[in-house]
Protein backbone atom coordinates (compact mmCIF):
# COMPACT_ATOMS: atom_id res chain seq x y z
CA UNK A 1 0.00 0.00 0.00
CA UNK A 2 2.94 2.35 -0.59
CA UNK A 3 1.39 4.33 -3.39
CA UNK A 4 -2.15 4.69 -2.03
CA UNK A 5 -3.73 8.06 -2.80
CA UNK A 6 -3.32 10.35 0.18
CA UNK A 7 -6.68 11.78 1.12
CA UNK A 8 -6.53 14.76 3.46
CA UNK A 9 -8.74 14.40 6.54
CA UNK A 10 -9.71 18.08 6.34
CA UNK A 11 -11.69 19.47 3.40
CA UNK A 12 -9.66 22.65 3.95
CA UNK A 13 -6.17 22.44 5.44
CA UNK A 14 -6.91 25.21 7.95
CA UNK A 15 -10.17 23.70 9.23
CA UNK A 16 -9.78 21.14 12.02
CA UNK A 17 -11.98 18.07 11.77
CA UNK A 18 -13.45 16.55 14.92
CA UNK A 19 -11.99 13.24 16.03
CA UNK A 20 -12.75 11.31 19.24
CA UNK A 21 -10.27 9.73 21.59
CA UNK A 22 -10.85 6.01 21.60
CA UNK A 23 -8.09 4.87 23.95
CA UNK A 24 -5.02 6.34 25.61
CA UNK A 25 -2.12 4.52 27.29
CA UNK A 26 1.19 5.51 28.85
CA UNK A 27 4.29 4.21 27.09
CA UNK A 28 6.66 5.65 29.72
CA UNK A 29 6.35 7.96 32.70
CA UNK A 30 6.09 11.09 30.53
CA UNK A 31 5.01 9.76 27.13
CA UNK A 32 1.66 8.36 26.05
CA UNK A 33 0.08 7.06 22.89
CA UNK A 34 -3.55 7.44 22.00
CA UNK A 35 -5.86 6.31 19.25
CA UNK A 36 -8.68 8.32 17.72
CA UNK A 37 -11.59 7.61 15.43
CA UNK A 38 -13.46 10.10 13.24
CA UNK A 39 -16.32 11.84 15.07
CA UNK A 40 -18.84 11.37 12.31
CA UNK A 41 -17.37 8.46 10.41
CA UNK A 42 -15.21 10.54 8.05
CA UNK A 43 -13.45 8.62 5.27
CA UNK A 44 -10.50 6.45 6.15
CA UNK A 45 -7.49 8.57 7.01
CA UNK A 46 -4.51 8.00 4.75
CA UNK A 47 -1.02 9.25 5.38
CA UNK A 48 2.57 8.44 4.54
CA UNK A 49 5.17 7.52 7.18
CA UNK A 50 6.76 10.65 8.65
CA UNK A 51 3.80 12.96 8.11
CA UNK A 52 2.30 14.90 10.99
CA UNK A 53 -1.07 16.29 12.06
CA UNK A 54 -1.96 19.52 13.82
CA UNK A 55 -3.88 18.50 16.95
CA UNK A 56 -6.15 21.12 18.47
CA UNK A 57 -7.31 20.88 22.09
CA UNK A 58 -10.27 23.22 22.36
CA UNK A 59 -9.43 26.28 24.42
CA UNK A 60 -5.82 25.20 25.01
CA UNK A 61 -3.80 25.12 21.80
CA UNK A 62 -2.85 23.46 18.56
CA UNK A 63 0.42 21.56 18.07
CA UNK A 64 2.18 19.45 15.43
CA UNK A 65 2.44 15.75 16.29
CA UNK A 66 3.76 12.99 14.02
CA UNK A 67 1.56 10.05 13.19
CA UNK A 68 2.95 6.95 14.91
CA UNK A 69 0.36 4.36 13.90
CA UNK A 70 -0.03 1.94 11.02
CA UNK A 71 -1.18 3.32 7.66
CA UNK A 72 -2.86 -0.03 6.95
CA UNK A 73 -5.22 0.62 9.88
CA UNK A 74 -6.63 3.85 8.51
CA UNK A 75 -9.84 3.71 10.54
CA UNK A 76 -7.90 4.72 13.67
CA UNK A 77 -5.27 7.38 14.00
CA UNK A 78 -2.45 6.90 16.51
CA UNK A 79 -0.03 9.50 17.88
CA UNK A 80 2.63 9.28 20.57
CA UNK A 81 3.16 12.38 22.68
CA UNK A 82 5.68 13.44 25.30
CA UNK A 83 3.89 15.59 27.87
CA UNK A 84 6.09 18.68 28.05
CA UNK A 85 3.70 21.64 28.22
CA UNK A 86 0.11 22.88 28.30
CA UNK A 87 -1.21 21.30 25.10
CA UNK A 88 0.58 17.96 25.31
CA UNK A 89 -0.54 17.60 28.95
CA UNK A 90 -4.10 18.51 28.00
CA UNK A 91 -4.10 15.81 25.31
CA UNK A 92 -2.80 13.34 27.89
CA UNK A 93 -5.71 14.08 30.20
CA UNK A 94 -8.42 13.52 27.56
CA UNK A 95 -10.76 10.64 28.36
CA UNK A 96 -12.18 8.18 25.81
CA UNK A 97 -14.91 9.92 23.83
CA UNK A 98 -13.37 13.40 24.22
CA UNK A 99 -13.07 15.43 21.02
CA UNK A 100 -9.92 16.82 19.39
CA UNK A 101 -9.56 18.92 16.26
CA UNK A 102 -7.32 17.34 13.61
CA UNK A 103 -5.76 19.07 10.60
CA UNK A 104 -3.58 17.09 8.26
CA UNK A 105 -1.79 15.02 7.29
CA UNK A 106 0.99 17.49 6.47
CA UNK A 107 4.54 17.45 5.28
CA UNK A 108 6.90 15.20 3.41
CA UNK A 109 7.40 11.54 4.17
CA UNK A 110 10.20 9.02 4.59
CA UNK A 111 11.18 7.65 1.15
CA UNK A 112 10.17 4.07 1.85
CA UNK A 113 9.61 3.15 -1.80
CA UNK A 114 13.03 4.53 -2.84
CA UNK A 115 14.62 2.36 -0.16
CA UNK A 116 13.32 -0.83 -1.77
CA UNK A 117 15.95 -3.12 -3.22
CA UNK A 118 18.62 -1.82 -0.84
CA UNK A 119 19.55 -2.26 2.81
CA UNK A 120 17.83 0.13 5.19
CA UNK A 121 19.11 1.49 8.46
CA UNK A 122 16.61 3.23 10.72
CA UNK A 123 18.12 5.23 13.59
CA UNK A 124 15.90 6.68 16.30
CA UNK A 125 16.58 8.61 19.48
CA UNK A 126 13.92 8.93 22.19
CA UNK A 127 10.55 10.06 20.89
CA UNK A 128 12.12 10.07 17.40
CA UNK A 129 10.96 6.47 17.12
CA UNK A 130 7.34 7.68 16.85
CA UNK A 131 7.53 9.08 13.27
CA UNK A 132 9.69 6.11 12.24
CA UNK A 133 7.35 3.40 13.52
CA UNK A 134 5.08 3.71 10.43
CA UNK A 135 8.20 3.03 8.31
CA UNK A 136 8.74 -0.21 10.20
CA UNK A 137 5.11 -1.21 9.62
CA UNK A 138 5.39 -0.53 5.87
CA UNK A 139 8.70 -2.34 5.58
CA UNK A 140 7.37 -5.39 7.41
CA UNK A 141 4.28 -5.39 5.18
CA UNK A 142 6.51 -5.58 2.06
CA UNK A 143 9.53 -7.23 3.63
CA UNK A 144 10.83 -9.21 0.59
CA UNK A 145 11.25 -5.94 -1.33
CA UNK A 146 14.04 -4.73 0.98
CA UNK A 147 17.56 -5.96 1.66
CA UNK A 148 18.75 -6.14 5.25
CA UNK A 149 16.85 -3.81 7.56
CA UNK A 150 18.10 -2.67 10.95
CA UNK A 151 16.47 -0.52 13.59
CA UNK A 152 18.86 1.20 15.98
CA UNK A 153 17.15 2.84 18.93
CA UNK A 154 18.60 4.80 21.84
CA UNK A 155 16.98 6.36 24.90
CA UNK A 156 18.28 7.97 28.07
CA UNK A 157 17.33 5.11 30.42
CA UNK A 158 15.50 1.75 30.13
CA UNK A 159 12.39 3.45 31.54
CA UNK A 160 12.30 5.78 28.51
CA UNK A 161 12.02 3.00 25.93
CA UNK A 162 8.85 3.30 23.84
CA UNK A 163 6.85 0.44 22.32
CA UNK A 164 8.63 -2.18 24.45
CA UNK A 165 6.40 -5.10 23.43
CA UNK A 166 6.77 -4.37 19.73
CA UNK A 167 10.53 -3.96 20.07
CA UNK A 168 10.71 -7.35 21.78
CA UNK A 169 8.63 -8.92 19.03
CA UNK A 170 10.72 -7.33 16.28
CA UNK A 171 13.99 -8.35 17.94
CA UNK A 172 12.86 -12.00 18.10
CA UNK A 173 11.94 -12.13 14.40
CA UNK A 174 14.33 -12.42 11.47
CA UNK A 175 12.86 -9.54 9.46
CA UNK A 176 14.43 -6.67 11.35
CA UNK A 177 17.73 -6.46 13.19
CA UNK A 178 16.55 -4.56 16.25
CA UNK A 179 19.22 -3.07 18.52
CA UNK A 180 18.43 -0.95 21.56
CA UNK A 181 20.78 1.01 23.78
CA UNK A 182 20.42 3.36 26.73
CA UNK A 183 22.68 6.19 27.88
CA UNK A 184 22.68 4.95 31.47
CA UNK A 185 21.13 2.06 33.39
CA UNK A 186 21.01 0.24 36.71
CA UNK A 187 22.44 -3.22 37.29
CA UNK A 188 19.22 -4.96 36.27
CA UNK A 189 19.69 -3.81 32.65
CA UNK A 190 21.51 -6.45 30.62
CA UNK A 191 21.33 -4.69 27.26
CA UNK A 192 23.60 -2.20 25.50
CA UNK A 193 24.76 0.94 27.28
CA UNK A 194 26.03 3.90 25.27
CA UNK A 195 24.75 6.45 22.80
CA UNK A 196 22.88 5.23 19.74
CA UNK A 197 25.87 5.72 17.45
CA UNK A 198 27.63 2.86 19.28
CA UNK A 199 25.10 0.52 17.65
CA UNK A 200 26.15 1.42 14.13
CA UNK A 201 29.19 -0.89 14.28
CA UNK A 202 26.88 -3.80 15.20
CA UNK A 203 24.34 -3.10 12.47
CA UNK A 204 24.35 -5.35 9.42
CA UNK A 205 24.08 -3.24 6.29
CA UNK A 206 26.17 -2.30 3.31
CA UNK A 207 26.80 1.49 3.43
CA UNK A 208 27.33 1.56 -0.34
CA UNK A 209 23.88 0.10 -1.00
CA UNK A 210 21.76 1.38 1.86
CA UNK A 211 19.36 4.14 2.78
CA UNK A 212 19.29 5.69 6.24
CA UNK A 213 16.36 7.32 8.02
CA UNK A 214 17.30 9.21 11.16
CA UNK A 215 15.09 10.96 13.73
CA UNK A 216 15.84 12.26 17.19
CA UNK A 217 17.36 15.24 18.96
CA UNK A 218 19.45 17.29 16.54
CA UNK A 219 22.72 16.53 18.31
CA UNK A 220 21.97 12.80 18.00
CA UNK A 221 21.20 13.20 14.29
CA UNK A 222 24.44 15.12 13.70
CA UNK A 223 26.58 12.42 15.34
CA UNK A 224 24.68 9.62 13.62
CA UNK A 225 25.19 11.23 10.22
CA UNK A 226 28.88 11.72 10.95
CA UNK A 227 29.26 8.00 11.73
CA UNK A 228 27.27 6.92 8.67
CA UNK A 229 29.38 9.17 6.45
CA UNK A 230 32.57 7.76 8.00
CA UNK A 231 31.39 4.33 6.82
CA UNK A 232 31.08 5.77 3.33
CA UNK A 233 27.36 6.36 3.15
CA UNK A 234 26.48 9.13 0.70
CA UNK A 235 24.61 12.12 2.13
CA UNK A 236 21.89 11.84 -0.52
CA UNK A 237 21.05 8.38 0.85
CA UNK A 238 20.45 9.79 4.34
CA UNK A 239 17.11 11.33 5.33
CA UNK A 240 16.41 13.16 8.56
CA UNK A 241 13.40 14.76 10.23
CA UNK A 242 13.59 18.40 11.27
CA UNK A 243 11.33 19.80 13.99
CA UNK A 244 10.72 23.50 14.27
CA UNK A 245 7.95 25.54 15.88
CA UNK A 246 4.90 25.60 13.63
CA UNK A 247 1.57 27.37 13.47
CA UNK A 248 -0.19 26.98 10.12
CA UNK A 249 1.62 23.85 8.83
CA UNK A 250 0.90 24.81 5.21
CA UNK A 251 3.48 27.46 4.36
CA UNK A 252 1.36 30.58 5.11
CA UNK A 253 2.61 32.01 8.38
CA UNK A 254 6.40 31.81 8.02
CA UNK A 255 6.85 30.47 11.57
CA UNK A 256 8.98 27.54 10.42
CA UNK A 257 10.69 29.33 7.54
CA UNK A 258 14.46 29.27 6.99
CA UNK A 259 15.24 31.35 3.90
CA UNK A 260 13.32 29.74 1.04
CA UNK A 261 12.66 26.56 3.04
CA UNK A 262 9.47 25.87 4.97
CA UNK A 263 9.96 23.01 7.39
CA UNK A 264 6.18 22.38 7.47
CA UNK A 265 5.64 21.87 3.76
CA UNK A 266 9.10 21.16 2.32
CA UNK A 267 9.82 18.90 5.34
CA UNK A 268 9.79 17.72 8.02
CA UNK A 269 11.62 14.87 6.26
CA UNK A 270 14.57 16.08 4.20
CA UNK A 271 17.36 14.51 2.23
CA UNK A 272 20.41 15.33 4.30
CA UNK A 273 22.51 16.88 1.54
CA UNK A 274 19.69 19.40 0.92
CA UNK A 275 19.29 20.43 4.55
CA UNK A 276 22.81 20.16 5.91
CA UNK A 277 23.09 23.96 6.25
CA UNK A 278 19.84 24.22 8.27
CA UNK A 279 20.84 21.57 10.77
CA UNK A 280 23.55 23.96 11.93
CA UNK A 281 21.04 26.75 12.65
CA UNK A 282 19.39 26.81 16.06
CA UNK A 283 15.69 27.60 16.23
CA UNK A 284 14.85 31.28 16.46
C1 LIG B 1 6.71 18.21 12.67
C2 LIG B 1 6.69 18.00 14.15
C3 LIG B 1 6.34 16.75 14.64
C4 LIG B 1 6.31 16.52 16.02
N1 LIG B 1 5.97 15.28 16.46
C5 LIG B 1 5.90 15.05 17.79
C6 LIG B 1 5.51 13.76 18.27
O1 LIG B 1 5.24 12.84 17.51
N2 LIG B 1 5.43 13.60 19.60
C7 LIG B 1 5.73 14.62 20.50
O2 LIG B 1 5.64 14.40 21.71
N3 LIG B 1 6.13 15.83 20.06
C8 LIG B 1 6.20 16.07 18.74
N4 LIG B 1 6.57 17.32 18.30
C9 LIG B 1 6.86 18.37 19.30
C10 LIG B 1 5.55 18.94 19.82
O3 LIG B 1 4.90 19.66 18.77
C11 LIG B 1 5.82 19.89 21.00
O4 LIG B 1 6.28 19.12 22.09
C12 LIG B 1 4.55 20.61 21.40
O5 LIG B 1 4.28 21.62 20.46
C13 LIG B 1 4.66 21.22 22.78
O6 LIG B 1 3.45 21.89 23.03
P1 LIG B 1 2.97 22.19 24.51
O7 LIG B 1 1.89 23.22 24.41
O8 LIG B 1 2.62 20.95 25.25
O9 LIG B 1 4.24 22.75 25.21
P2 LIG B 1 4.85 24.22 25.18
O10 LIG B 1 4.41 24.89 26.43
O11 LIG B 1 4.62 24.89 23.87
O12 LIG B 1 6.38 23.85 25.28
C14 LIG B 1 6.90 23.10 26.35
C15 LIG B 1 8.39 22.85 26.12
O13 LIG B 1 8.59 22.10 24.90
C16 LIG B 1 9.42 22.83 24.01
N5 LIG B 1 8.93 22.67 22.63
C17 LIG B 1 7.80 23.18 22.10
N6 LIG B 1 7.68 22.86 20.81
C18 LIG B 1 8.76 22.11 20.52
C19 LIG B 1 9.24 21.47 19.34
N7 LIG B 1 8.62 21.55 18.16
N8 LIG B 1 10.38 20.76 19.42
C20 LIG B 1 11.05 20.67 20.58
N9 LIG B 1 10.67 21.27 21.72
C21 LIG B 1 9.54 21.97 21.69
C22 LIG B 1 9.30 24.28 24.44
O14 LIG B 1 10.47 25.00 24.10
C23 LIG B 1 9.17 24.15 25.94
O15 LIG B 1 10.40 23.97 26.55
C24 LIG B 1 6.63 17.57 16.93
C25 LIG B 1 6.98 18.82 16.43
C26 LIG B 1 7.01 19.04 15.07
C27 LIG B 1 7.39 20.38 14.55
S1 LIG C 1 4.15 26.63 10.04
FE1 LIG C 1 3.38 28.31 8.95
S2 LIG C 1 4.79 28.47 7.31
FE2 LIG C 1 5.37 26.60 8.27
CSV table of C-alpha atoms in Angstrom, one decimal, residues 99-255:
chain,number,residue,atom,x,y,z
A,99,UNK,CA,-13.1,15.4,21.0
A,100,UNK,CA,-9.9,16.8,19.4
A,101,UNK,CA,-9.6,18.9,16.3
A,102,UNK,CA,-7.3,17.3,13.6
A,103,UNK,CA,-5.8,19.1,10.6
A,104,UNK,CA,-3.6,17.1,8.3
A,105,UNK,CA,-1.8,15.0,7.3
A,106,UNK,CA,1.0,17.5,6.5
A,107,UNK,CA,4.5,17.5,5.3
A,108,UNK,CA,6.9,15.2,3.4
A,109,UNK,CA,7.4,11.5,4.2
A,110,UNK,CA,10.2,9.0,4.6
A,111,UNK,CA,11.2,7.7,1.2
A,112,UNK,CA,10.2,4.1,1.9
A,113,UNK,CA,9.6,3.2,-1.8
A,114,UNK,CA,13.0,4.5,-2.8
A,115,UNK,CA,14.6,2.4,-0.2
A,116,UNK,CA,13.3,-0.8,-1.8
A,117,UNK,CA,15.9,-3.1,-3.2
A,118,UNK,CA,18.6,-1.8,-0.8
A,119,UNK,CA,19.5,-2.3,2.8
A,120,UNK,CA,17.8,0.1,5.2
A,121,UNK,CA,19.1,1.5,8.5
A,122,UNK,CA,16.6,3.2,10.7
A,123,UNK,CA,18.1,5.2,13.6
A,124,UNK,CA,15.9,6.7,16.3
A,125,UNK,CA,16.6,8.6,19.5
A,126,UNK,CA,13.9,8.9,22.2
A,127,UNK,CA,10.5,10.1,20.9
A,128,UNK,CA,12.1,10.1,17.4
A,129,UNK,CA,11.0,6.5,17.1
A,130,UNK,CA,7.3,7.7,16.9
A,131,UNK,CA,7.5,9.1,13.3
A,132,UNK,CA,9.7,6.1,12.2
A,133,UNK,CA,7.3,3.4,13.5
A,134,UNK,CA,5.1,3.7,10.4
A,135,UNK,CA,8.2,3.0,8.3
A,136,UNK,CA,8.7,-0.2,10.2
A,137,UNK,CA,5.1,-1.2,9.6
A,138,UNK,CA,5.4,-0.5,5.9
A,139,UNK,CA,8.7,-2.3,5.6
A,140,UNK,CA,7.4,-5.4,7.4
A,141,UNK,CA,4.3,-5.4,5.2
A,142,UNK,CA,6.5,-5.6,2.1
A,143,UNK,CA,9.5,-7.2,3.6
A,144,UNK,CA,10.8,-9.2,0.6
A,145,UNK,CA,11.2,-5.9,-1.3
A,146,UNK,CA,14.0,-4.7,1.0
A,147,UNK,CA,17.6,-6.0,1.7
A,148,UNK,CA,18.8,-6.1,5.2
A,149,UNK,CA,16.8,-3.8,7.6
A,150,UNK,CA,18.1,-2.7,10.9
A,151,UNK,CA,16.5,-0.5,13.6
A,152,UNK,CA,18.9,1.2,16.0
A,153,UNK,CA,17.1,2.8,18.9
A,154,UNK,CA,18.6,4.8,21.8
A,155,UNK,CA,17.0,6.4,24.9
A,156,UNK,CA,18.3,8.0,28.1
A,157,UNK,CA,17.3,5.1,30.4
A,158,UNK,CA,15.5,1.8,30.1
A,159,UNK,CA,12.4,3.4,31.5
A,160,UNK,CA,12.3,5.8,28.5
A,161,UNK,CA,12.0,3.0,25.9
A,162,UNK,CA,8.9,3.3,23.8
A,163,UNK,CA,6.8,0.4,22.3
A,164,UNK,CA,8.6,-2.2,24.4
A,165,UNK,CA,6.4,-5.1,23.4
A,166,UNK,CA,6.8,-4.4,19.7
A,167,UNK,CA,10.5,-4.0,20.1
A,168,UNK,CA,10.7,-7.4,21.8
A,169,UNK,CA,8.6,-8.9,19.0
A,170,UNK,CA,10.7,-7.3,16.3
A,171,UNK,CA,14.0,-8.4,17.9
A,172,UNK,CA,12.9,-12.0,18.1
A,173,UNK,CA,11.9,-12.1,14.4
A,174,UNK,CA,14.3,-12.4,11.5
A,175,UNK,CA,12.9,-9.5,9.5
A,176,UNK,CA,14.4,-6.7,11.4
A,177,UNK,CA,17.7,-6.5,13.2
A,178,UNK,CA,16.6,-4.6,16.3
A,179,UNK,CA,19.2,-3.1,18.5
A,180,UNK,CA,18.4,-0.9,21.6
A,181,UNK,CA,20.8,1.0,23.8
A,182,UNK,CA,20.4,3.4,26.7
A,183,UNK,CA,22.7,6.2,27.9
A,184,UNK,CA,22.7,4.9,31.5
A,185,UNK,CA,21.1,2.1,33.4
A,186,UNK,CA,21.0,0.2,36.7
A,187,UNK,CA,22.4,-3.2,37.3
A,188,UNK,CA,19.2,-5.0,36.3
A,189,UNK,CA,19.7,-3.8,32.6
A,190,UNK,CA,21.5,-6.4,30.6
A,191,UNK,CA,21.3,-4.7,27.3
A,192,UNK,CA,23.6,-2.2,25.5
A,193,UNK,CA,24.8,0.9,27.3
A,194,UNK,CA,26.0,3.9,25.3
A,195,UNK,CA,24.8,6.5,22.8
A,196,UNK,CA,22.9,5.2,19.7
A,197,UNK,CA,25.9,5.7,17.5
A,198,UNK,CA,27.6,2.9,19.3
A,199,UNK,CA,25.1,0.5,17.7
A,200,UNK,CA,26.2,1.4,14.1
A,201,UNK,CA,29.2,-0.9,14.3
A,202,UNK,CA,26.9,-3.8,15.2
A,203,UNK,CA,24.3,-3.1,12.5
A,204,UNK,CA,24.4,-5.3,9.4
A,205,UNK,CA,24.1,-3.2,6.3
A,206,UNK,CA,26.2,-2.3,3.3
A,207,UNK,CA,26.8,1.5,3.4
A,208,UNK,CA,27.3,1.6,-0.3
A,209,UNK,CA,23.9,0.1,-1.0
A,210,UNK,CA,21.8,1.4,1.9
A,211,UNK,CA,19.4,4.1,2.8
A,212,UNK,CA,19.3,5.7,6.2
A,213,UNK,CA,16.4,7.3,8.0
A,214,UNK,CA,17.3,9.2,11.2
A,215,UNK,CA,15.1,11.0,13.7
A,216,UNK,CA,15.8,12.3,17.2
A,217,UNK,CA,17.4,15.2,19.0
A,218,UNK,CA,19.4,17.3,16.5
A,219,UNK,CA,22.7,16.5,18.3
A,220,UNK,CA,22.0,12.8,18.0
A,221,UNK,CA,21.2,13.2,14.3
A,222,UNK,CA,24.4,15.1,13.7
A,223,UNK,CA,26.6,12.4,15.3
A,224,UNK,CA,24.7,9.6,13.6
A,225,UNK,CA,25.2,11.2,10.2
A,226,UNK,CA,28.9,11.7,10.9
A,227,UNK,CA,29.3,8.0,11.7
A,228,UNK,CA,27.3,6.9,8.7
A,229,UNK,CA,29.4,9.2,6.4
A,230,UNK,CA,32.6,7.8,8.0
A,231,UNK,CA,31.4,4.3,6.8
A,232,UNK,CA,31.1,5.8,3.3
A,233,UNK,CA,27.4,6.4,3.2
A,234,UNK,CA,26.5,9.1,0.7
A,235,UNK,CA,24.6,12.1,2.1
A,236,UNK,CA,21.9,11.8,-0.5
A,237,UNK,CA,21.0,8.4,0.8
A,238,UNK,CA,20.5,9.8,4.3
A,239,UNK,CA,17.1,11.3,5.3
A,240,UNK,CA,16.4,13.2,8.6
A,241,UNK,CA,13.4,14.8,10.2
A,242,UNK,CA,13.6,18.4,11.3
A,243,UNK,CA,11.3,19.8,14.0
A,244,UNK,CA,10.7,23.5,14.3
A,245,UNK,CA,8.0,25.5,15.9
A,246,UNK,CA,4.9,25.6,13.6
A,247,UNK,CA,1.6,27.4,13.5
A,248,UNK,CA,-0.2,27.0,10.1
A,249,UNK,CA,1.6,23.9,8.8
A,250,UNK,CA,0.9,24.8,5.2
A,251,UNK,CA,3.5,27.5,4.4
A,252,UNK,CA,1.4,30.6,5.1
A,253,UNK,CA,2.6,32.0,8.4
A,254,UNK,CA,6.4,31.8,8.0
A,255,UNK,CA,6.9,30.5,11.6
